[in-house]
Amino acid sequence: MKKLRYITIAAFSMALLASCTEFLEEEPTKTSTVVPSTVEHLERLLNNYGNFASEPSREIAFGTDDFGLSTDFFNASNSAYGIMTVQFATWDKQYIPNADAPYWTTEWKKIFIANMVLENLDRVEGSIETKEQLRAEAHFIRAYSYFKLADVYCLPYNQSTKNEMGLPIKKSTSFEEPIERASLESTWDMMKEDMEIALTLEKEFGTFQGQKKIWRASTVSVNAFAARFYLTLNDYEKAEEYADLALSEYSYLRNYNTDMRYSDLPTQVTIFNPEPENVDILYPYTHDQQNIPTDKFEWGESYYYRFLTNGSWNYYPSQELLNLYDQDNDLRYKYHIVENYSYARGIVDPPYSQPGYIFFFKSDILSGPSVPEMLLIKAEAQTRQGRWNEGLTTVNILRNARMDQSAPSTLIQLNATTQDEALVKILEERRREMPFVSRWHDVRRYNNNETGIDDVEMTKIFYPYNASIILKNDAPILYTLEKNSRRFANPIPEQELLTSDWIIKQNTY
């Protein structure tokens, strides 16, 4: 019987171990009997942050109203958007199953590694204390990836959806373990069980060669993830509790007034308007190092090293997103919204000016739990529990680090006169602080909580398309993702269903 690609990773798992220096000297195979023998081997496996950090989700990068889809931009250049970008941006159901969507496989590989660690803990040599730390960390990794997969490929979890299809429950690396999709309730029950074990981790947020060890789980990173986890379940008391625990241990915020700057290497492009004209494109300094993670490690606000990655380099903010920023005083707009970014993408003759969102290089935005996210979770949880003045005080801690300090205090500080007004302003601040990486997750939970004030129906107007081309000569049409759409569960890649002998079922629409 064929199995999921992530399950047929016996060779892949051994290759991961081979990447650990001084562990294996020859290329392993599916039938290899080489196994880790000490806790140090497992430590090296988890220290390989390249196995865990990247989250290559087109579903998240393009599938919200943070991503701008413009007929004017496409009219200026047919290279503005690729066909898959448009399909993901308009919540397609027909063609996406056959598209290249690596996120499913990427997260299952992480789960496989976590299961591999758990299976070998009782077989390897090492102290009980170290083994228990590794056990908690592996459960954290598994819970984290299940959470991310459910967020993209399953419906939002609530009482009305608990019997819908969830994910396969994989607690081992065995080829014989069933791979049918469990119920959504069973999937979340497994995550909760993993979370409870992960929360037993007692490990300082340490350093290595001067860098915060954000690529490894720690007590603070687990608490931060727990805050995100319980916010998703609308358990605001627990979300606030765990956000507080994380912030009490580590609360560094980068002050954009003093700790941000433009790159010393501006890109100069020539546009034709119609005569040649040179234009400098200003990037934040974090743009410069494509393949070196130093800037990400030194950023200082992260609890756990994960980033959304977009190989197309096209985080084009929607006008709706751009309008949320105080473009004169919000330093996030100054440094992360790169004016004329489309020129650097070759749209110069004729030129069309479209900004891009840049955080690290052109492809990566930190998505793991962070200090700003904990402040936003705490502020939101306080407000939803009726303590909205406290929520505003909390969110203004973040604002003070992001807004130009020469601006009037009335522009720096958020104020409100009602709970609903405070909630709306705090959620807008969350969107300004965490565009692209959090919007898909947020819209799902806004549409499935106790209030309707934060409900979102996403729409885009763009040309129709087929499997391979955008039909530019046809009239633009309205694409809508309604509040309760089943399309909030993205299609699983068809190849993954095929390699499971169709044991894994596709989402229904």
PDB file of C-alpha atoms in Angstrom, residues 87-211:
ATOM      1  CA  GLN A  87      -5.744  30.875  -7.494  1.00  0.00           C
ATOM      2  CA  PHE A  88      -4.730  30.941  -3.845  1.00  0.00           C
ATOM      3  CA  ALA A  89      -5.681  34.615  -3.528  1.00  0.00           C
ATOM      4  CA  THR A  90      -9.234  33.952  -4.752  1.00  0.00           C
ATOM      5  CA  TRP A  91      -9.898  30.789  -2.707  1.00  0.00           C
ATOM      6  CA  ASP A  92     -10.074  28.491  -5.702  1.00  0.00           C
ATOM      7  CA  LYS A  93     -11.322  24.933  -5.181  1.00  0.00           C
ATOM      8  CA  GLN A  94     -11.027  23.511  -8.693  1.00  0.00           C
ATOM      9  CA  TYR A  95      -7.376  24.017  -9.595  1.00  0.00           C
ATOM     10  CA  ILE A  96      -5.541  24.391  -6.273  1.00  0.00           C
ATOM     11  CA  PRO A  97      -5.651  20.656  -5.472  1.00  0.00           C
ATOM     12  CA  ASN A  98      -3.308  20.105  -8.418  1.00  0.00           C
ATOM     13  CA  ALA A  99      -1.088  23.097  -7.637  1.00  0.00           C
ATOM     14  CA  ASP A 100       2.354  22.998  -6.078  1.00  0.00           C
ATOM     15  CA  ALA A 101       1.510  23.482  -2.393  1.00  0.00           C
ATOM     16  CA  PRO A 102       4.465  22.387  -0.239  1.00  0.00           C
ATOM     17  CA  TYR A 103       3.052  23.380   3.142  1.00  0.00           C
ATOM     18  CA  TRP A 104       1.254  20.089   3.838  1.00  0.00           C
ATOM     19  CA  THR A 105       4.387  18.002   3.324  1.00  0.00           C
ATOM     20  CA  THR A 106       6.655  20.453   5.149  1.00  0.00           C
ATOM     21  CA  GLU A 107       4.669  20.371   8.381  1.00  0.00           C
ATOM     22  CA  TRP A 108       4.228  16.589   8.286  1.00  0.00           C
ATOM     23  CA  LYS A 109       7.988  16.209   8.060  1.00  0.00           C
ATOM     24  CA  LYS A 110       8.294  18.165  11.309  1.00  0.00           C
ATOM     25  CA  ILE A 111       5.744  15.882  12.929  1.00  0.00           C
ATOM     26  CA  PHE A 112       7.704  12.877  11.699  1.00  0.00           C
ATOM     27  CA  ILE A 113      10.880  14.195  13.319  1.00  0.00           C
ATOM     28  CA  ALA A 114       9.031  14.820  16.592  1.00  0.00           C
ATOM     29  CA  ASN A 115       7.677  11.278  16.525  1.00  0.00           C
ATOM     30  CA  MET A 116      11.115   9.931  15.759  1.00  0.00           C
ATOM     31  CA  VAL A 117      12.512  11.654  18.851  1.00  0.00           C
ATOM     32  CA  LEU A 118       9.686  10.318  21.008  1.00  0.00           C
ATOM     33  CA  GLU A 119      10.164   6.772  19.733  1.00  0.00           C
ATOM     34  CA  ASN A 120      13.886   6.774  20.463  1.00  0.00           C
ATOM     35  CA  LEU A 121      13.970   8.469  23.868  1.00  0.00           C
ATOM     36  CA  ASP A 122      13.698   5.223  25.817  1.00  0.00           C
ATOM     37  CA  ARG A 123      16.335   3.543  23.649  1.00  0.00           C
ATOM     38  CA  VAL A 124      19.153   6.076  23.785  1.00  0.00           C
ATOM     39  CA  GLU A 125      21.730   6.744  26.471  1.00  0.00           C
ATOM     40  CA  GLY A 126      21.456   9.934  28.497  1.00  0.00           C
ATOM     41  CA  SER A 127      20.167  11.483  31.672  1.00  0.00           C
ATOM     42  CA  ILE A 128      16.517  11.219  32.661  1.00  0.00           C
ATOM     43  CA  GLU A 129      16.323  15.011  32.957  1.00  0.00           C
ATOM     44  CA  THR A 130      17.535  15.539  29.401  1.00  0.00           C
ATOM     45  CA  LYS A 131      15.189  12.884  28.079  1.00  0.00           C
ATOM     46  CA  GLU A 132      12.203  14.491  29.777  1.00  0.00           C
ATOM     47  CA  GLN A 133      13.121  17.865  28.311  1.00  0.00           C
ATOM     48  CA  LEU A 134      13.388  16.322  24.854  1.00  0.00           C
ATOM     49  CA  ARG A 135      10.083  14.539  25.372  1.00  0.00           C
ATOM     50  CA  ALA A 136       8.314  17.810  26.216  1.00  0.00           C
ATOM     51  CA  GLU A 137       9.987  19.571  23.291  1.00  0.00           C
ATOM     52  CA  ALA A 138       8.949  16.867  20.825  1.00  0.00           C
ATOM     53  CA  HIS A 139       5.352  17.112  22.004  1.00  0.00           C
ATOM     54  CA  PHE A 140       5.576  20.885  21.536  1.00  0.00           C
ATOM     55  CA  ILE A 141       6.854  20.509  17.973  1.00  0.00           C
ATOM     56  CA  ARG A 142       4.101  18.050  17.156  1.00  0.00           C
ATOM     57  CA  ALA A 143       1.385  20.226  18.686  1.00  0.00           C
ATOM     58  CA  TYR A 144       2.714  23.269  16.850  1.00  0.00           C
ATOM     59  CA  SER A 145       2.661  21.605  13.436  1.00  0.00           C
ATOM     60  CA  TYR A 146      -0.745  20.026  14.018  1.00  0.00           C
ATOM     61  CA  PHE A 147      -2.036  23.464  14.976  1.00  0.00           C
ATOM     62  CA  LYS A 148      -0.630  24.985  11.783  1.00  0.00           C
ATOM     63  CA  LEU A 149      -1.962  22.189   9.570  1.00  0.00           C
ATOM     64  CA  ALA A 150      -5.432  22.341  11.116  1.00  0.00           C
ATOM     65  CA  ASP A 151      -5.447  26.109  10.637  1.00  0.00           C
ATOM     66  CA  VAL A 152      -4.952  25.705   6.887  1.00  0.00           C
ATOM     67  CA  TYR A 153      -6.570  22.393   5.916  1.00  0.00           C
ATOM     68  CA  CYS A 154      -9.430  21.979   8.397  1.00  0.00           C
ATOM     69  CA  LEU A 155     -12.509  23.994   9.252  1.00  0.00           C
ATOM     70  CA  PRO A 156     -12.344  26.197  12.357  1.00  0.00           C
ATOM     71  CA  TYR A 157     -12.998  24.112  15.456  1.00  0.00           C
ATOM     72  CA  ASN A 158     -16.241  24.656  17.357  1.00  0.00           C
ATOM     73  CA  GLN A 159     -19.241  22.647  18.527  1.00  0.00           C
ATOM     74  CA  SER A 160     -20.862  22.695  15.096  1.00  0.00           C
ATOM     75  CA  THR A 161     -17.712  21.482  13.284  1.00  0.00           C
ATOM     76  CA  LYS A 162     -16.221  19.030  15.787  1.00  0.00           C
ATOM     77  CA  ASN A 163     -17.390  16.005  13.769  1.00  0.00           C
ATOM     78  CA  GLU A 164     -15.934  17.341  10.512  1.00  0.00           C
ATOM     79  CA  MET A 165     -12.729  15.859   9.094  1.00  0.00           C
ATOM     80  CA  GLY A 166      -9.593  16.729  10.997  1.00  0.00           C
ATOM     81  CA  LEU A 167      -6.108  15.338  10.373  1.00  0.00           C
ATOM     82  CA  PRO A 168      -4.570  11.870  10.438  1.00  0.00           C
ATOM     83  CA  ILE A 169      -3.452  11.070  13.984  1.00  0.00           C
ATOM     84  CA  LYS A 170       0.205  10.158  13.729  1.00  0.00           C
ATOM     85  CA  LYS A 171       1.930   9.339  17.002  1.00  0.00           C
ATOM     86  CA  SER A 172       4.684   7.162  15.571  1.00  0.00           C
ATOM     87  CA  THR A 173       6.807   6.678  12.478  1.00  0.00           C
ATOM     88  CA  SER A 174       5.218   3.302  11.802  1.00  0.00           C
ATOM     89  CA  PHE A 175       4.058   2.481   8.283  1.00  0.00           C
ATOM     90  CA  GLU A 176       1.222   0.476   9.809  1.00  0.00           C
ATOM     91  CA  GLU A 177      -0.385   3.269  11.810  1.00  0.00           C
ATOM     92  CA  PRO A 178      -3.751   4.277  10.282  1.00  0.00           C
ATOM     93  CA  ILE A 179      -3.687   7.400   8.132  1.00  0.00           C
ATOM     94  CA  GLU A 180      -7.395   8.133   7.773  1.00  0.00           C
ATOM     95  CA  ARG A 181      -8.428  11.616   8.786  1.00  0.00           C
ATOM     96  CA  ALA A 182      -9.708  11.661  12.360  1.00  0.00           C
ATOM     97  CA  SER A 183     -12.506  13.974  13.451  1.00  0.00           C
ATOM     98  CA  LEU A 184     -11.714  17.603  14.097  1.00  0.00           C
ATOM     99  CA  GLU A 185     -12.497  17.054  17.774  1.00  0.00           C
ATOM    100  CA  SER A 186     -10.028  14.167  17.991  1.00  0.00           C
ATOM    101  CA  THR A 187      -7.399  16.285  16.253  1.00  0.00           C
ATOM    102  CA  TRP A 188      -7.806  19.094  18.782  1.00  0.00           C
ATOM    103  CA  ASP A 189      -7.874  16.623  21.664  1.00  0.00           C
ATOM    104  CA  MET A 190      -4.504  15.331  20.515  1.00  0.00           C
ATOM    105  CA  MET A 191      -3.133  18.877  20.328  1.00  0.00           C
ATOM    106  CA  LYS A 192      -4.358  19.555  23.862  1.00  0.00           C
ATOM    107  CA  GLU A 193      -2.688  16.390  25.137  1.00  0.00           C
ATOM    108  CA  ASP A 194       0.571  17.398  23.479  1.00  0.00           C
ATOM    109  CA  MET A 195       0.236  20.917  24.888  1.00  0.00           C
ATOM    110  CA  GLU A 196      -0.169  19.611  28.441  1.00  0.00           C
ATOM    111  CA  ILE A 197       3.036  17.602  28.124  1.00  0.00           C
ATOM    112  CA  ALA A 198       4.864  20.481  26.424  1.00  0.00           C
ATOM    113  CA  LEU A 199       3.928  22.787  29.297  1.00  0.00           C
ATOM    114  CA  THR A 200       5.990  20.610  31.652  1.00  0.00           C
ATOM    115  CA  LEU A 201       9.155  21.794  29.892  1.00  0.00           C
ATOM    116  CA  GLU A 202      11.476  23.577  32.295  1.00  0.00           C
ATOM    117  CA  LYS A 203      14.175  25.072  30.148  1.00  0.00           C
ATOM    118  CA  GLU A 204      15.548  28.598  30.184  1.00  0.00           C
ATOM    119  CA  PHE A 205      15.399  30.828  27.148  1.00  0.00           C
ATOM    120  CA  GLY A 206      19.139  30.421  26.766  1.00  0.00           C
ATOM    121  CA  THR A 207      21.817  31.679  24.397  1.00  0.00           C
ATOM    122  CA  PHE A 208      24.305  30.052  22.073  1.00  0.00           C
ATOM    123  CA  GLN A 209      27.320  31.945  20.755  1.00  0.00           C
ATOM    124  CA  GLY A 210      25.649  35.176  21.775  1.00  0.00           C
ATOM    125  CA  GLN A 211      22.326  34.383  20.082  1.00  0.00           C
TER     126      GLN A 211
END
